[in-house]
XYZ file of C-alpha atoms in Angstrom:
763
model
C -121.653 7.793 -72.594
C -125.176 8.362 -73.865
C -124.084 11.720 -75.271
C -121.611 9.955 -77.590
C -124.419 8.218 -79.489
C -126.140 11.576 -80.071
C -122.901 12.994 -81.445
C -121.990 9.986 -83.579
C -125.497 9.515 -85.000
C -126.705 12.948 -86.170
C -130.371 13.635 -86.905
C -129.778 14.251 -90.607
C -128.319 10.762 -91.079
C -131.192 9.076 -89.257
C -133.714 10.888 -91.448
C -131.682 10.042 -94.577
C -131.686 6.338 -93.740
C -135.407 6.503 -92.918
C -136.196 8.022 -96.314
C -133.653 6.251 -98.543
C -133.188 2.853 -96.891
C -136.221 2.204 -94.675
C -135.548 -1.533 -94.593
C -132.113 -0.903 -93.080
C -133.621 1.239 -90.321
C -136.272 -1.397 -89.635
C -133.583 -4.087 -89.428
C -131.508 -1.934 -87.063
C -134.499 -1.527 -84.725
C -135.328 -5.217 -84.915
C -131.737 -6.277 -84.143
C -131.373 -3.796 -81.280
C -134.587 -5.048 -79.684
C -133.493 -8.641 -80.286
C -130.231 -8.076 -78.415
C -132.127 -6.541 -75.495
C -134.531 -9.484 -75.377
C -131.748 -12.092 -75.538
C -129.750 -10.416 -72.778
C -132.868 -9.975 -70.661
C -133.510 -13.712 -71.007
C -129.966 -14.660 -70.026
C -129.587 -12.048 -67.276
C -126.554 -10.086 -68.585
C -124.118 -12.553 -67.050
C -120.938 -10.828 -68.254
C -119.660 -7.299 -68.733
C -119.804 -7.629 -72.511
C -123.548 -8.354 -72.355
C -124.096 -5.337 -70.121
C -122.264 -3.057 -72.529
C -124.309 -4.469 -75.393
C -127.518 -3.665 -73.522
C -126.391 -0.093 -72.840
C -125.365 0.496 -76.461
C -128.671 -0.875 -77.801
C -130.580 1.164 -75.225
C -128.829 4.382 -76.223
C -129.212 3.627 -79.930
C -132.965 3.066 -79.635
C -133.336 6.176 -77.473
C -131.615 8.115 -80.251
C -133.564 6.842 -83.259
C -137.085 6.236 -81.909
C -138.199 9.914 -82.032
C -137.312 10.049 -85.740
C -139.401 6.963 -86.394
C -142.327 8.389 -84.437
C -142.255 11.734 -86.270
C -142.901 10.102 -89.671
C -146.580 9.177 -90.217
C -145.515 6.433 -92.648
C -143.840 4.607 -89.760
C -146.854 4.886 -87.502
C -147.609 1.448 -86.116
C -144.208 0.003 -87.052
C -143.494 -1.159 -83.521
C -146.971 -2.610 -83.201
C -146.681 -4.836 -86.244
C -146.190 -8.513 -85.404
C -142.791 -10.072 -85.931
C -141.375 -13.491 -84.991
C -141.177 -13.706 -81.207
C -137.730 -12.763 -80.051
C -135.619 -14.858 -77.707
C -138.000 -17.820 -77.648
C -138.028 -21.215 -79.243
C -139.883 -21.505 -82.536
C -141.229 -24.857 -81.360
C -144.012 -23.044 -79.531
C -147.337 -22.776 -81.310
C -147.571 -20.581 -84.392
C -149.740 -18.026 -82.594
C -147.202 -17.889 -79.762
C -144.359 -17.126 -82.170
C -145.447 -13.620 -83.070
C -145.928 -10.513 -80.987
C -145.586 -6.784 -81.633
C -142.040 -5.470 -81.486
C -143.186 -2.884 -78.937
C -144.304 -5.579 -76.512
C -140.994 -7.422 -76.858
C -139.113 -4.185 -76.207
C -141.180 -3.190 -73.147
C -140.980 -6.685 -71.664
C -137.218 -6.758 -72.124
C -136.735 -3.327 -70.551
C -138.932 -4.345 -67.606
C -136.882 -7.514 -67.083
C -133.623 -5.576 -67.338
C -134.774 -3.107 -64.676
C -134.643 -6.019 -62.221
C -131.561 -7.751 -63.569
C -129.163 -8.868 -60.777
C -125.731 -7.228 -60.857
C -126.927 -4.871 -63.600
C -129.743 -2.815 -62.092
C -130.279 -4.518 -58.705
C -128.112 -6.193 -56.081
C -127.725 -9.937 -56.600
C -128.743 -12.430 -53.938
C -127.182 -15.260 -55.897
C -123.771 -16.796 -55.213
C -122.772 -17.134 -58.875
C -124.041 -15.867 -62.185
C -124.926 -19.411 -63.176
C -127.571 -19.495 -60.445
C -129.518 -16.617 -62.012
C -132.737 -17.502 -63.812
C -134.122 -14.133 -64.854
C -137.556 -15.536 -65.674
C -138.080 -17.058 -62.240
C -136.865 -14.051 -60.230
C -139.453 -12.550 -57.892
C -138.822 -8.899 -58.666
C -140.825 -7.789 -55.605
C -137.750 -8.768 -53.590
C -135.627 -6.330 -55.613
C -137.603 -3.082 -55.246
C -135.131 -0.228 -55.599
C -135.883 1.716 -52.428
C -137.610 1.287 -49.077
C -140.979 2.954 -48.684
C -144.433 1.965 -49.856
C -144.814 -1.821 -49.694
C -141.112 -2.465 -49.054
C -139.232 -2.119 -45.759
C -135.651 -3.004 -46.689
C -133.221 -0.308 -47.790
C -131.000 -1.690 -50.582
C -127.370 -0.515 -50.620
C -126.699 2.504 -52.818
C -124.960 1.524 -56.054
C -124.165 4.310 -58.504
C -123.553 1.875 -61.354
C -127.014 0.367 -60.906
C -128.579 3.816 -60.700
C -126.837 4.804 -63.923
C -128.093 1.697 -65.731
C -131.620 2.243 -64.443
C -131.453 5.819 -65.707
C -130.482 4.684 -69.214
C -133.352 2.173 -69.332
C -135.916 4.645 -67.974
C -134.847 7.153 -70.607
C -135.549 4.542 -73.272
C -138.876 3.738 -71.619
C -139.855 7.403 -71.637
C -138.799 7.646 -75.284
C -141.099 4.718 -76.113
C -143.980 6.417 -74.318
C -143.320 9.634 -76.231
C -144.921 8.395 -79.462
C -148.020 10.382 -78.488
C -145.963 13.582 -78.751
C -146.035 13.038 -82.500
C -149.811 12.749 -82.736
C -152.006 15.790 -83.172
C -153.991 16.760 -80.071
C -157.500 15.440 -80.293
C -160.566 16.106 -78.229
C -161.116 12.349 -78.138
C -158.305 11.121 -75.940
C -157.049 7.670 -76.861
C -154.856 5.763 -74.454
C -151.154 5.472 -75.193
C -150.632 1.821 -76.272
C -147.073 1.798 -74.891
C -148.290 2.887 -71.455
C -151.291 0.553 -71.628
C -149.085 -2.501 -72.133
C -146.403 -1.423 -69.664
C -148.985 -0.883 -66.908
C -151.102 -3.955 -67.676
C -151.127 -7.409 -66.104
C -149.084 -8.603 -69.095
C -146.093 -6.899 -67.479
C -145.207 -9.205 -64.593
C -143.089 -6.457 -63.023
C -145.892 -3.859 -62.857
C -146.153 -3.808 -59.042
C -142.416 -3.664 -58.208
C -141.898 -1.107 -60.977
C -144.633 1.125 -59.565
C -143.317 0.920 -56.001
C -139.693 1.349 -57.137
C -140.478 4.525 -59.089
C -142.616 5.993 -56.296
C -140.170 5.114 -53.525
C -137.109 6.439 -55.363
C -138.840 9.795 -55.853
C -140.210 10.152 -52.320
C -137.015 8.933 -50.597
C -134.690 11.238 -52.545
C -132.959 13.875 -50.435
C -130.896 16.356 -52.483
C -129.273 17.789 -49.333
C -127.930 14.453 -48.033
C -125.696 14.995 -45.013
C -125.781 18.746 -45.572
C -122.132 19.175 -46.580
C -121.890 22.560 -48.347
C -121.235 22.405 -52.102
C -121.249 18.589 -52.123
C -123.315 18.671 -55.334
C -120.451 20.489 -57.067
C -117.822 18.000 -55.935
C -119.711 14.739 -56.575
C -122.101 13.633 -59.282
C -125.618 12.930 -58.052
C -126.695 9.838 -59.975
C -129.613 9.260 -57.604
C -130.947 12.730 -58.389
C -130.987 12.020 -62.131
C -132.665 8.667 -61.457
C -135.296 10.318 -59.228
C -136.143 12.842 -61.934
C -136.546 10.214 -64.659
C -138.480 7.932 -62.292
C -140.834 10.832 -61.568
C -141.357 11.606 -65.248
C -141.964 7.941 -66.041
C -144.424 7.651 -63.158
C -146.593 10.653 -64.038
C -146.823 9.545 -67.680
C -147.693 5.998 -66.596
C -150.561 7.185 -64.376
C -152.839 7.496 -67.381
C -156.505 6.615 -67.208
C -159.577 6.742 -69.389
C -161.785 9.619 -68.397
C -164.959 7.557 -68.584
C -163.576 4.787 -66.394
C -165.123 4.201 -63.004
C -163.105 6.116 -60.459
C -160.641 3.653 -58.954
C -161.621 4.555 -55.419
C -165.147 3.337 -55.990
C -164.358 -0.281 -56.706
C -161.442 -1.162 -54.447
C -161.559 -2.084 -50.806
C -159.950 -0.011 -48.104
C -158.230 -2.965 -46.547
C -156.364 -4.153 -49.634
C -152.640 -4.042 -48.936
C -149.577 -4.014 -51.106
C -148.963 -7.708 -50.830
C -147.676 -9.323 -53.962
C -149.351 -12.587 -53.051
C -152.858 -11.185 -53.307
C -152.531 -8.309 -55.746
C -153.552 -10.163 -58.867
C -156.186 -12.192 -57.051
C -157.778 -9.160 -55.420
C -157.890 -7.155 -58.643
C -158.816 -9.127 -61.724
C -157.909 -6.754 -64.527
C -158.251 -6.508 -68.240
C -155.629 -5.158 -70.646
C -157.509 -1.869 -70.542
C -156.970 -1.286 -66.815
C -153.915 0.651 -65.776
C -152.382 -1.194 -62.820
C -150.320 1.842 -61.822
C -153.538 3.837 -61.360
C -155.057 0.893 -59.520
C -152.103 0.530 -57.143
C -151.963 4.264 -56.474
C -155.662 4.409 -55.632
C -155.328 1.522 -53.163
C -152.574 2.895 -50.940
C -154.210 3.327 -47.551
C -151.704 2.849 -44.691
C -150.897 6.008 -42.769
C -147.170 5.228 -42.705
C -147.233 5.069 -46.513
C -149.122 8.349 -46.744
C -146.642 9.944 -44.347
C -143.676 8.685 -46.395
C -145.154 10.062 -49.636
C -146.252 13.417 -48.209
C -142.959 14.028 -46.392
C -140.995 13.163 -49.507
C -142.980 15.438 -51.820
C -143.008 18.250 -49.251
C -139.226 17.986 -48.723
C -138.566 18.227 -52.462
C -141.065 21.028 -53.127
C -139.566 23.119 -50.341
C -135.989 22.475 -51.475
C -135.761 25.437 -53.921
C -137.090 27.735 -51.161
C -134.157 26.999 -48.837
C -131.979 29.933 -47.816
C -128.390 29.364 -46.724
C -125.616 31.617 -45.458
C -123.282 30.302 -48.159
C -124.620 31.138 -51.636
C -125.490 28.144 -53.818
C -124.133 25.757 -51.193
C -127.117 23.387 -51.390
C -128.389 21.601 -54.437
C -131.684 22.972 -55.753
C -133.898 20.535 -57.650
C -135.433 21.573 -60.966
C -138.251 19.022 -61.268
C -140.822 20.804 -59.080
C -143.345 20.927 -61.944
C -143.338 17.133 -62.248
C -143.709 16.910 -58.453
C -146.794 19.111 -58.582
C -148.288 16.850 -61.261
C -147.608 13.783 -59.087
C -149.195 15.462 -56.061
C -152.213 16.363 -58.200
C -152.605 12.767 -59.387
C -152.236 11.417 -55.845
C -155.004 13.691 -54.543
C -157.243 13.119 -57.542
C -156.885 9.319 -57.720
C -156.672 8.499 -54.008
C -159.215 10.355 -51.867
C -157.855 8.719 -48.711
C -154.527 10.427 -49.418
C -156.316 13.746 -49.962
C -158.095 13.434 -46.614
C -154.812 12.466 -44.923
C -153.127 15.573 -46.330
C -155.929 17.791 -45.049
C -156.375 16.289 -41.612
C -153.364 18.141 -40.186
C -151.368 21.291 -40.850
C -149.007 19.277 -43.070
C -151.015 20.562 -46.035
C -149.439 23.980 -45.384
C -146.027 22.468 -46.202
C -147.464 21.973 -49.690
C -149.377 25.266 -49.833
C -146.411 27.554 -49.131
C -144.140 26.239 -51.926
C -147.092 26.202 -54.347
C -147.768 29.886 -53.586
C -144.045 30.599 -53.908
C -143.980 29.036 -57.396
C -147.160 30.883 -58.411
C -145.746 34.231 -57.351
C -142.329 33.537 -58.857
C -143.736 32.459 -62.246
C -146.596 34.947 -62.548
C -144.855 37.383 -64.916
C -142.943 34.877 -67.059
C -144.848 33.784 -70.124
C -142.672 30.673 -70.469
C -143.936 29.477 -67.048
C -147.670 29.918 -67.545
C -148.152 26.148 -67.255
C -146.573 26.150 -63.785
C -149.112 28.733 -62.608
C -151.938 26.619 -64.031
C -150.924 23.409 -62.242
C -150.498 25.298 -58.955
C -153.973 26.824 -59.287
C -155.483 23.441 -60.190
C -154.008 21.898 -57.031
C -155.387 24.691 -54.839
C -158.793 24.410 -56.540
C -158.850 20.675 -55.758
C -157.833 21.244 -52.119
C -160.258 24.130 -51.616
C -163.198 21.841 -52.308
C -162.646 20.288 -48.855
C -163.682 22.069 -45.640
C -160.477 21.108 -43.809
C -158.375 23.117 -46.231
C -160.174 26.333 -45.306
C -159.828 25.493 -41.607
C -156.063 24.827 -41.917
C -155.526 28.228 -43.530
C -156.221 29.893 -40.170
C -152.827 28.793 -38.849
C -150.503 31.809 -38.399
C -147.924 32.297 -41.144
C -144.595 32.632 -39.382
C -141.970 30.977 -41.607
C -141.010 33.684 -44.045
C -140.308 32.577 -47.592
C -138.531 35.035 -49.930
C -141.395 36.536 -51.971
C -141.842 40.043 -53.380
C -145.217 40.628 -51.743
C -146.616 43.138 -49.278
C -145.384 42.509 -45.752
C -148.200 41.415 -43.437
C -148.763 39.780 -40.071
C -151.434 37.129 -40.350
C -152.368 33.627 -41.369
C -151.806 31.357 -44.342
C -155.171 32.594 -45.659
C -153.711 36.099 -45.821
C -150.710 34.747 -47.715
C -152.990 33.032 -50.230
C -155.054 36.185 -50.835
C -151.993 38.447 -51.109
C -150.336 36.123 -53.655
C -153.556 35.777 -55.676
C -153.911 39.567 -55.732
C -150.338 39.829 -56.977
C -151.000 37.307 -59.758
C -154.098 39.187 -60.918
C -152.633 42.697 -60.726
C -149.094 42.078 -61.960
C -149.132 38.683 -63.657
C -148.820 37.946 -67.360
C -151.953 38.674 -69.353
C -152.102 35.036 -70.491
C -153.181 34.236 -66.918
C -156.472 36.112 -67.323
C -158.473 32.893 -67.969
C -157.407 31.787 -64.465
C -159.041 34.705 -62.651
C -162.296 32.839 -62.073
C -160.346 29.835 -60.728
C -158.411 32.048 -58.312
C -161.589 33.687 -57.018
C -163.386 30.331 -56.802
C -160.641 29.094 -54.467
C -161.146 32.147 -52.224
C -164.925 31.636 -52.321
C -164.537 27.990 -51.278
C -162.402 28.786 -48.232
C -164.084 32.067 -47.225
C -166.740 30.590 -44.853
C -163.923 29.225 -42.665
C -161.564 32.223 -42.478
C -161.630 33.398 -38.868
C -159.560 36.579 -39.099
C -158.241 38.320 -42.209
C -155.444 40.833 -41.799
C -155.942 44.430 -42.893
C -153.603 43.821 -45.824
C -155.583 40.839 -47.150
C -158.933 42.600 -46.590
C -157.759 45.600 -48.601
C -156.475 43.342 -51.378
C -159.949 41.823 -51.767
C -161.579 45.258 -51.808
C -159.046 46.455 -54.373
C -160.010 43.546 -56.632
C -163.672 44.516 -56.291
C -162.766 48.102 -57.159
C -160.999 46.879 -60.275
C -163.585 44.358 -61.430
C -166.608 46.603 -60.753
C -165.342 49.358 -63.024
C -168.233 49.893 -65.514
C -166.149 49.722 -68.649
C -164.484 46.503 -67.426
C -167.872 44.941 -66.643
C -169.248 45.897 -70.050
C -166.212 44.837 -72.092
C -167.021 41.078 -72.287
C -170.061 38.869 -71.583
C -168.360 37.166 -68.613
C -166.514 39.796 -66.566
C -169.447 40.324 -64.210
C -168.877 36.798 -62.876
C -165.756 38.054 -61.091
C -167.877 40.551 -59.145
C -170.316 37.796 -58.178
C -167.435 35.727 -56.799
C -166.084 38.601 -54.706
C -169.524 39.493 -53.331
C -169.968 35.848 -52.377
C -166.657 35.969 -50.477
C -167.785 39.039 -48.520
C -171.207 37.505 -47.805
C -169.683 34.240 -46.557
C -167.345 36.038 -44.157
C -170.029 38.425 -42.881
C -172.587 35.682 -42.306
C -170.320 32.967 -40.921
C -167.148 34.644 -39.548
C -168.232 38.175 -38.630
C -166.808 38.159 -35.095
C -163.136 37.843 -36.042
C -163.123 39.865 -39.253
C -163.310 43.462 -38.071
C -160.565 44.388 -40.562
C -162.710 43.354 -43.527
C -165.851 44.947 -42.067
C -163.935 48.197 -41.541
C -162.651 48.015 -45.122
C -166.186 47.494 -46.461
C -167.385 50.527 -44.500
C -164.527 52.665 -45.845
C -165.148 51.509 -49.432
C -168.952 51.543 -49.176
C -169.185 53.714 -52.273
C -168.140 50.678 -54.346
C -171.241 48.777 -53.310
C -173.521 51.740 -53.869
C -172.021 52.184 -57.344
C -172.721 48.520 -58.097
C -176.303 48.846 -56.911
C -176.714 51.898 -59.170
C -174.795 50.545 -62.170
C -175.957 52.331 -65.335
C -178.298 50.372 -67.579
C -179.077 53.116 -70.066
C -177.551 52.442 -73.496
C -176.051 55.937 -73.643
C -174.220 55.507 -70.328
C -173.074 52.018 -71.332
C -171.552 53.361 -74.543
C -169.939 56.212 -72.626
C -168.291 53.730 -70.251
C -166.996 51.677 -73.166
C -165.433 54.772 -74.732
C -163.004 54.848 -71.815
C -161.813 51.389 -72.816
C -161.161 52.452 -76.412
C -159.339 55.587 -75.364
C -156.924 53.600 -73.223
C -154.770 50.532 -73.742
C -156.127 47.770 -75.926
C -155.124 45.302 -73.245
C -157.933 44.895 -70.729
C -155.532 43.273 -68.309
C -152.995 46.107 -68.235
C -155.325 49.082 -68.614
C -157.738 48.254 -65.837
C -155.053 47.862 -63.211
C -153.061 50.909 -64.218
C -156.249 52.983 -64.126
C -157.121 52.261 -60.488
C -154.414 52.698 -57.913
C -154.474 50.765 -54.668
C -154.212 53.224 -51.775
C -153.441 50.462 -49.292
C -150.559 48.825 -51.087
C -146.990 49.521 -50.068
C -145.763 48.091 -53.351
C -145.926 49.378 -56.865
C -147.416 47.395 -59.709
C -144.473 45.546 -61.190
C -144.426 45.259 -64.941
C -144.637 41.904 -66.626
C -141.087 40.790 -67.290
C -140.447 38.642 -70.336
C -138.673 35.327 -70.169
C -134.971 35.244 -70.936
C -134.297 35.671 -74.635
C -134.063 32.344 -76.413
C -136.039 30.400 -73.802
C -137.923 27.480 -75.321
C -141.570 27.186 -74.398
C -144.126 24.445 -75.093
C -147.630 25.557 -76.014
C -150.601 24.465 -73.909
C -154.230 23.701 -74.579
C -156.707 26.191 -73.211
C -158.351 25.223 -69.938
C -162.093 24.654 -69.584
C -164.331 27.343 -68.132
C -164.897 27.254 -64.384
C -168.412 25.830 -64.811
C -166.846 22.885 -66.662
C -164.063 22.494 -64.098
C -166.276 22.333 -61.033
C -169.540 21.011 -59.660
C -171.434 22.872 -56.955
C -172.187 21.313 -53.565
C -174.186 22.755 -50.689
C -172.808 22.383 -47.173
C -175.434 21.239 -44.662
C -175.522 22.130 -40.969
C -173.753 18.913 -39.946
C -170.860 19.679 -42.322
C -171.768 17.162 -45.015
C -171.985 18.293 -48.616
C -174.872 17.686 -50.972
C -174.252 17.873 -54.704
C -176.559 20.332 -56.437
C -177.739 18.676 -59.617
C -177.218 20.723 -62.754
C -180.907 20.539 -63.580
C -181.746 22.261 -60.313
C -180.027 25.428 -61.441
C -182.709 25.865 -64.071
C -185.610 25.643 -61.619
C -187.837 28.591 -60.947
C -187.079 31.197 -58.358
C -189.669 29.647 -56.065
C -187.332 26.703 -55.464
C -184.358 28.803 -54.382
C -183.832 32.250 -52.985
C -182.660 34.794 -55.520
C -179.253 35.140 -53.910
C -178.569 31.408 -53.632
C -179.730 30.737 -57.157
C -177.480 33.399 -58.571
C -174.503 32.127 -56.637
C -174.917 28.764 -58.274
C -175.566 30.076 -61.745
C -173.134 32.938 -61.965
C -170.094 31.001 -63.195
C -172.003 30.112 -66.369
C -172.501 32.388 -69.323
C -175.003 35.196 -69.444
C -178.109 34.817 -71.557
C -176.404 36.483 -74.505
C -173.523 33.988 -74.289
C -175.381 30.677 -74.416
C -173.920 29.596 -77.698
C -171.528 26.956 -78.930
C -168.592 28.750 -77.342
C -170.037 27.853 -73.947
C -169.458 24.199 -74.773
C -165.862 24.629 -75.908
C -163.097 23.235 -73.718
C -160.973 26.189 -74.758
C -162.547 28.268 -72.029
C -162.443 32.019 -71.798
C -160.172 32.396 -74.791
C -162.769 30.907 -77.146
C -165.582 32.776 -75.434
C -163.765 36.057 -75.819
C -162.898 35.479 -79.460
C -166.411 34.317 -80.355
C -167.851 37.457 -78.734
C -165.603 39.911 -80.580
C -168.694 41.411 -82.249
C -170.700 41.257 -79.049
C -172.027 44.459 -77.535
C -173.654 44.985 -74.132
C -177.344 45.880 -74.055
C -179.525 47.303 -71.271
C -181.427 44.006 -71.069
C -178.189 42.070 -70.638
C -176.986 44.375 -67.852
C -180.356 44.133 -66.089
C -180.353 40.331 -66.384
C -177.445 40.042 -63.952
C -177.492 43.386 -62.136
C -180.819 42.486 -60.537
C -179.244 39.309 -59.167
C -176.175 40.891 -57.538
C -176.102 39.471 -53.972
C -175.842 42.856 -52.249
C -178.560 42.418 -49.604
C -176.278 41.256 -46.771
C -173.624 43.924 -47.376
C -176.199 46.715 -47.727
C -177.828 45.664 -44.466
C -174.424 45.667 -42.739
C -173.725 49.170 -44.017
C -177.193 50.325 -43.025
C -176.602 49.193 -39.428
C -172.912 49.950 -38.860
C -172.181 53.132 -40.826
C -174.383 55.358 -38.608
C -172.884 53.743 -35.481
C -169.313 54.295 -36.671
C -170.032 57.881 -37.722
C -171.669 58.582 -34.371
C -168.792 57.183 -32.313
C -166.288 59.142 -34.421
C -168.193 62.402 -33.828
C -168.936 61.770 -30.148
C -165.405 60.762 -29.231
C -163.589 62.748 -31.883
C -161.863 59.588 -33.153
C -159.303 59.847 -35.916
C -157.436 56.635 -35.138
C -158.745 53.563 -36.955
C -157.602 51.263 -34.114
C -160.424 52.605 -31.919
C -162.959 51.965 -34.663
C -161.600 48.450 -35.128
C -161.912 47.846 -31.396
C -165.544 48.974 -31.556
C -166.250 46.666 -34.511
C -164.578 43.733 -32.758
C -167.079 43.955 -29.917
C -170.057 44.652 -32.161
C -172.650 42.128 -33.282
C -175.146 41.804 -36.100
C -177.077 38.903 -34.616
C -180.700 39.178 -35.704
C -179.997 42.152 -37.947
C -178.727 40.418 -41.104
C -180.803 38.430 -43.599
C -181.176 34.692 -42.993
C -177.751 33.130 -43.666
C -177.488 31.727 -47.157
C -176.323 28.117 -47.584
C -172.591 27.643 -48.080
C -171.845 26.633 -51.662
C -168.588 24.871 -52.497
C -167.437 24.429 -56.072
C -165.457 21.198 -56.198
C -163.163 20.194 -59.008
C -164.625 17.499 -61.228
C -162.658 15.359 -63.669
C -163.298 16.357 -67.264
C -161.916 15.811 -70.723
C -160.607 19.357 -71.000
C -158.233 19.134 -68.037
C -157.196 15.597 -69.013
C -156.044 16.934 -72.392
C -154.400 19.935 -70.729
C -152.396 17.683 -68.375
C -151.367 15.404 -71.202
C -149.970 18.340 -73.185
C -148.411 19.976 -70.127
C -146.597 16.840 -68.932
C -145.063 16.078 -72.299
C -144.088 19.734 -72.729
C -142.182 19.610 -69.419
C -140.462 16.335 -70.331
C -139.481 17.641 -73.770
C -137.895 20.771 -72.289
C -136.250 19.090 -69.282
C -134.458 16.312 -71.192
C -131.698 18.275 -72.877
C -128.670 16.231 -71.854
C -128.823 14.397 -74.154
C -131.519 16.251 -76.147
C -133.767 13.265 -76.845
C -136.586 15.060 -78.682
C -134.967 18.353 -79.622
C -135.628 19.495 -83.204
C -138.017 16.639 -83.976
C -141.441 17.261 -85.485
C -143.674 17.039 -82.403
C -147.390 17.638 -83.027
C -148.942 17.445 -79.549
C -147.733 20.985 -78.821
C -145.718 23.742 -80.459
C -142.224 24.657 -79.383
C -141.865 28.425 -79.306
C -138.709 30.407 -78.754
C -139.649 33.224 -76.389
């Protein structure tokens, strides 16, 4: 058992040997790798060889983290040693290679070793020549690029699991390097995913297929997961972790979709010929970006959707079905698929299948919102929705009615998936953990992106949006930091988009705007006198020091049937991995304008600085408002740490009348004010004439009303699309390794080692 090695070889003894007898530790590593290489060359022909491989694998998995944590051992595995398992008669240059390369090559060979990790097609062990085996015939599971379903073998799955755990341990050297703004590629991953690994293609397809084909429910026998061990489940989890770490790319590389052809297939005979690569190119990224067949996309999407929805399942018998725990890694894989393969993204969005991803993502967001140990989960969910919202089809799909009820503590409503999204986002903002405050602009950007396509908001969702405006337009909240007014700009843009492009079906929102018209008049008459500004700020000082908690407790929501739930801490003793701060929204996205034919045109950054004569005031503000105000154009604006840095750097900042005027004059209120000017007298008249007290009659009147020719010329639709950047690349790197550290506790591979990429905090 792997656990035995962790018990028999305690951490203190490994560190003692490392400090007192470093040559002994080096020899142990060298000999363990040598045994793996020799057995990989011979093909593990007997049971004794297989046991030797497993023991060496477990031993290296145990000691590698303690080598990585010591800076003096940095580069030990990349120093050249005599080539293992080969004849010394080869040329002198051929006789040396880094120990790391020997180890990775041996592990790769062993992952396709007949009768050890794959089924043998050979009659006798003597027929096996491991070096001449075509490993593409031994892919572990049917799916992408492989049609045959190999027989299930728990022994093989167990051996694969042991080897993948060692592989992941090798990759983990970057956990022991301090986070740097200049991201350097992981040399272990670079070699493993390069053309120098002859198994790169079958390894990629094996890992992907095992994950997407895994079904934790099986035949649906209640409590089967308690009666039988699920070796395939453990393999799927490790395969998923290995895959997301392997999909590493340089940020400044050309996007893989721009230099590969659409018709390239997963055929092992033309892979290397079609894609001449250098050591620097990650073949896993290349293969992922080139998947293009619809049956492959369907297999991947169905698999990820099935697993993401698994924890949401409700059964009559409590705990009768196995619930997976690796949903965070699944979300990372889905993110990478959409980001690296635009054909997959378009496939996801071309039907309502995207809603099978949306609902579990919203479930996880709502479930994790108040738990500070799960802040990273909320971030990855928001990132995925930000990426999806940049495409028109996502907004269109949200109009599908929401009928399948998932257990969530949110206001009951009858409506569409768009209503569900808005209700959950409102819940995150009003009752989430205060560490989620930097995500507010991302949440509102998602709503802005989809708003031009929302045909009919429910009364509940409409009131949630108006409640957010009520909260964010509070004078003391607006004046408390240099960036809070951006939230109001986002919400006004949502209202303008719906009024201009979807007025006919959104009588609920129009009615809500009429009822809360005082909010818009207050915004138009926001105080700019220094005395009134200081008076508003006094309210902040007299209340809670926490902006997040005070502002929401101050303003009650008259339309909500739920109380504001307090932030609940994580369970005592929960371990949590720290995260890097995310970039500001203007660093995360690039703005595109939607033309009449539905195509999008990227608005160059330089255009935002043009004079007002080039753009209307409203359009220009909508593009500029995610960036800092004039008082905030300092070095903090360039930091990838986002709102946290901005807030800390502006601790001595104070609002001035000129600053308030600089953005107040650009508030896009013209469309809403014109709507109120036209409709309020009509609604008041019909209420007086008919003596109406029932809002349903007013709604019926608004449904048949029209503002054609009465509103200002429709503004162009602006979509803020996610753009790859160094800040999110570093965030994902930290987040993925934090998940892997915390998830691998049996055995605890990295527990109590000196990791530097993130901090381990006990909540």
